Amino acid sequence: MIQLSKDLSKKVNVILGKETDNEFFLESDLNNVKKISLSKLDFAFIEYFKNVEELTLESFPSIVNDDILFISQHMKAIKNLTLKEQNAIFNLDLSYIPNLEELSLIHNDNLVNIYGLNKLSKFVFYDNKDFNNIRQIVDFIINNKDSHIILDVMYYIDILKIFYDENIDLHMLDNLNWVESVGLRKFYVYEYNNKELKEMLK
């Protein structure tokens, strides 16, 4: 039997439909977990969640890039990764997660670079305030024409300019979703329509 921390036990009990105060689990139970949200405080137990395919990393305390390497060494099945409000990650290296299919990066204020951003079926990227490496986003768009891509509208004009300057087909941008994170205490996402995007250009 494996004893998890009290907080992690609560999450796992909900996933497995067990009694909420249970702290002891069979390794086979934990191997059956496919989707979970973890904090850095849960990393001592990551080796027991080796079959997780959908992982959300909670905000506090923030992870760093070495944590992504640590996770990938124990959770090799990850296909869907969400990083939200991770203020200590600056350079994200995704090459450690070769089977990644979906990636969401939201409200990671100090993120400046993403390495290993290759083929994905879905990419969500908004409100990463310090990120200005537009070239990385442009290259991703060009190489992922069939992906579902949701981008922050603040990049729209810069991306459009690169496409125009380099004579890249502007119609590729028509298939993207452009959003803005709105609000102070409670965030909601506003999606721009084509008419509003044209107004921005004026």
Short mmCIF file of C-alpha atoms in Angstrom, two decimals, residues 41-198:
data_model
loop_
_atom_site.label_atom_id
_atom_site.label_comp_id
_atom_site.label_asym_id
_atom_site.label_seq_id
_atom_site.Cartn_x
_atom_site.Cartn_y
_atom_site.Cartn_z
CA LEU A 41 4.46 19.64 -3.35
CA ASP A 42 3.17 16.40 -4.90
CA PHE A 43 6.40 15.64 -6.78
CA ALA A 44 7.53 13.08 -4.17
CA PHE A 45 4.71 10.84 -5.41
CA ILE A 46 5.04 11.39 -9.17
CA GLU A 47 6.62 7.97 -9.78
CA TYR A 48 3.28 6.34 -8.87
CA PHE A 49 1.40 8.20 -11.61
CA LYS A 50 3.34 6.82 -14.55
CA ASN A 51 0.28 6.36 -16.80
CA VAL A 52 -1.07 9.90 -16.55
CA GLU A 53 -1.85 11.27 -20.00
CA GLU A 54 -3.40 14.61 -19.04
CA LEU A 55 -1.46 16.69 -16.50
CA THR A 56 -2.22 20.13 -15.07
CA LEU A 57 0.48 21.77 -12.96
CA GLU A 58 -0.87 23.97 -10.20
CA SER A 59 0.53 27.40 -9.49
CA PHE A 60 2.01 27.49 -6.01
CA PRO A 61 4.84 26.91 -5.53
CA SER A 62 5.84 27.56 -9.11
CA ILE A 63 7.74 24.97 -11.09
CA VAL A 64 11.02 25.57 -12.95
CA ASN A 65 12.24 24.02 -16.20
CA ASP A 66 14.14 21.26 -14.37
CA ASP A 67 10.79 20.16 -12.93
CA ILE A 68 9.56 19.47 -16.47
CA LEU A 69 12.55 17.16 -16.96
CA PHE A 70 11.81 15.43 -13.64
CA ILE A 71 8.16 14.93 -14.57
CA SER A 72 9.03 13.55 -18.00
CA GLN A 73 11.36 10.97 -16.48
CA HIS A 74 8.52 9.46 -14.43
CA MET A 75 5.40 10.29 -16.46
CA LYS A 76 6.28 9.19 -19.98
CA ALA A 77 2.64 8.89 -21.14
CA ILE A 78 1.82 12.62 -21.01
CA LYS A 79 -0.12 13.77 -24.06
CA ASN A 80 -1.85 16.86 -22.66
CA LEU A 81 -0.05 19.43 -20.48
CA THR A 82 -1.40 22.60 -18.90
CA LEU A 83 0.80 25.20 -17.20
CA LYS A 84 -1.09 28.04 -15.58
CA GLU A 85 0.27 30.86 -13.39
CA GLN A 86 3.79 29.44 -13.19
CA ASN A 87 5.84 32.53 -12.36
CA ALA A 88 9.24 30.84 -11.96
CA ILE A 89 9.47 29.22 -15.38
CA PHE A 90 11.33 31.35 -17.91
CA ASN A 91 12.54 28.97 -20.62
CA LEU A 92 10.23 26.01 -21.18
CA ASP A 93 11.81 22.99 -22.87
CA LEU A 94 9.19 20.60 -24.26
CA SER A 95 11.71 18.28 -25.91
CA TYR A 96 11.58 16.20 -22.72
CA ILE A 97 7.95 15.27 -23.51
CA PRO A 98 8.09 13.59 -26.94
CA ASN A 99 4.47 12.31 -26.95
CA LEU A 100 2.88 15.68 -26.24
CA GLU A 101 -0.24 16.36 -28.34
CA GLU A 102 -1.96 19.26 -26.55
CA LEU A 103 -0.38 22.19 -24.71
CA SER A 104 -1.97 25.05 -22.78
CA LEU A 105 0.18 27.93 -21.46
CA ILE A 106 -1.90 30.51 -19.60
CA HIS A 107 -0.91 33.39 -17.28
CA ASN A 108 2.78 32.41 -17.05
CA ASP A 109 4.02 35.95 -16.56
CA ASN A 110 7.80 35.42 -16.81
CA LEU A 111 7.91 32.93 -19.67
CA VAL A 112 10.18 34.18 -22.47
CA ASN A 113 11.05 31.13 -24.60
CA ILE A 114 9.57 27.77 -25.57
CA TYR A 115 11.91 25.11 -26.92
CA GLY A 116 10.85 21.87 -28.58
CA LEU A 117 7.51 23.30 -29.70
CA ASN A 118 6.79 20.88 -32.53
CA LYS A 119 3.67 19.18 -33.88
CA LEU A 120 0.60 19.54 -31.67
CA SER A 121 -3.08 18.93 -32.28
CA LYS A 122 -4.00 21.79 -29.92
CA PHE A 123 -2.07 24.83 -28.64
CA VAL A 124 -3.54 27.39 -26.24
CA PHE A 125 -1.35 30.42 -25.48
CA TYR A 126 -2.51 33.65 -23.88
CA ASP A 127 -1.71 36.15 -21.13
CA ASN A 128 1.98 35.21 -20.91
CA LYS A 129 3.00 38.80 -20.32
CA ASP A 130 6.80 38.68 -20.82
CA PHE A 131 6.77 36.44 -23.88
CA ASN A 132 7.78 38.36 -27.00
CA ASN A 133 9.49 35.72 -29.12
CA ILE A 134 6.95 36.05 -31.93
CA ARG A 135 9.19 34.07 -34.28
CA GLN A 136 8.59 30.91 -32.23
CA ILE A 137 4.82 31.38 -32.57
CA VAL A 138 5.03 32.09 -36.31
CA ASP A 139 7.12 28.97 -36.91
CA PHE A 140 4.63 26.93 -34.93
CA ILE A 141 1.68 28.25 -36.96
CA ILE A 142 3.44 27.47 -40.25
CA ASN A 143 4.31 23.91 -39.17
CA ASN A 144 0.91 23.14 -37.62
CA LYS A 145 -1.63 24.11 -40.27
CA ASP A 146 -4.17 21.53 -39.09
CA SER A 147 -3.86 22.26 -35.37
CA HIS A 148 -6.46 23.96 -33.19
CA ILE A 149 -4.57 27.12 -32.17
CA ILE A 150 -5.79 29.71 -29.67
CA LEU A 151 -3.53 32.77 -29.33
CA ASP A 152 -3.48 36.01 -27.42
CA VAL A 153 -4.76 38.86 -29.60
CA MET A 154 -1.86 41.04 -28.46
CA TYR A 155 0.34 39.06 -30.90
CA TYR A 156 -2.00 39.48 -33.85
CA ILE A 157 -0.45 42.54 -35.52
CA ASP A 158 3.16 41.39 -34.99
CA ILE A 159 2.38 37.95 -36.42
CA LEU A 160 0.49 39.47 -39.33
CA LYS A 161 3.45 41.75 -40.09
CA ILE A 162 5.88 38.81 -40.21
CA PHE A 163 3.53 36.91 -42.51
CA TYR A 164 3.22 39.95 -44.77
CA ASP A 165 6.95 40.77 -44.80
CA GLU A 166 7.92 37.19 -45.58
CA ASN A 167 5.15 36.67 -48.14
CA ILE A 168 3.55 33.85 -46.12
CA ASP A 169 -0.06 32.95 -46.94
CA LEU A 170 -2.19 35.21 -44.74
CA HIS A 171 -5.14 32.83 -45.01
CA MET A 172 -3.40 30.57 -42.50
CA LEU A 173 -4.35 33.10 -39.82
CA ASP A 174 -8.06 32.75 -40.59
CA ASN A 175 -8.18 29.36 -38.90
CA LEU A 176 -6.78 30.62 -35.61
CA ASN A 177 -8.77 31.73 -32.59
CA TRP A 178 -7.70 35.06 -31.10
CA VAL A 179 -8.55 35.73 -27.45
CA GLU A 180 -7.94 38.16 -24.63
CA SER A 181 -7.94 37.45 -20.92
CA VAL A 182 -10.19 40.00 -19.23
CA GLY A 183 -10.77 40.78 -15.57
CA LEU A 184 -8.86 41.28 -12.34
CA ARG A 185 -9.96 38.82 -9.68
CA LYS A 186 -11.89 36.52 -11.96
CA PHE A 187 -10.55 36.00 -15.45
CA TYR A 188 -12.68 35.21 -18.42
CA VAL A 189 -11.64 34.85 -22.04
CA TYR A 190 -12.99 37.10 -24.77
CA GLU A 191 -12.74 35.78 -28.34
CA TYR A 192 -12.34 38.25 -31.21
CA ASN A 193 -14.27 37.90 -34.45
CA ASN A 194 -12.90 38.76 -37.93
CA LYS A 195 -14.58 42.17 -37.98
CA GLU A 196 -12.90 43.18 -34.73
CA LEU A 197 -9.52 41.98 -35.99
CA LYS A 198 -9.87 44.13 -39.10
#
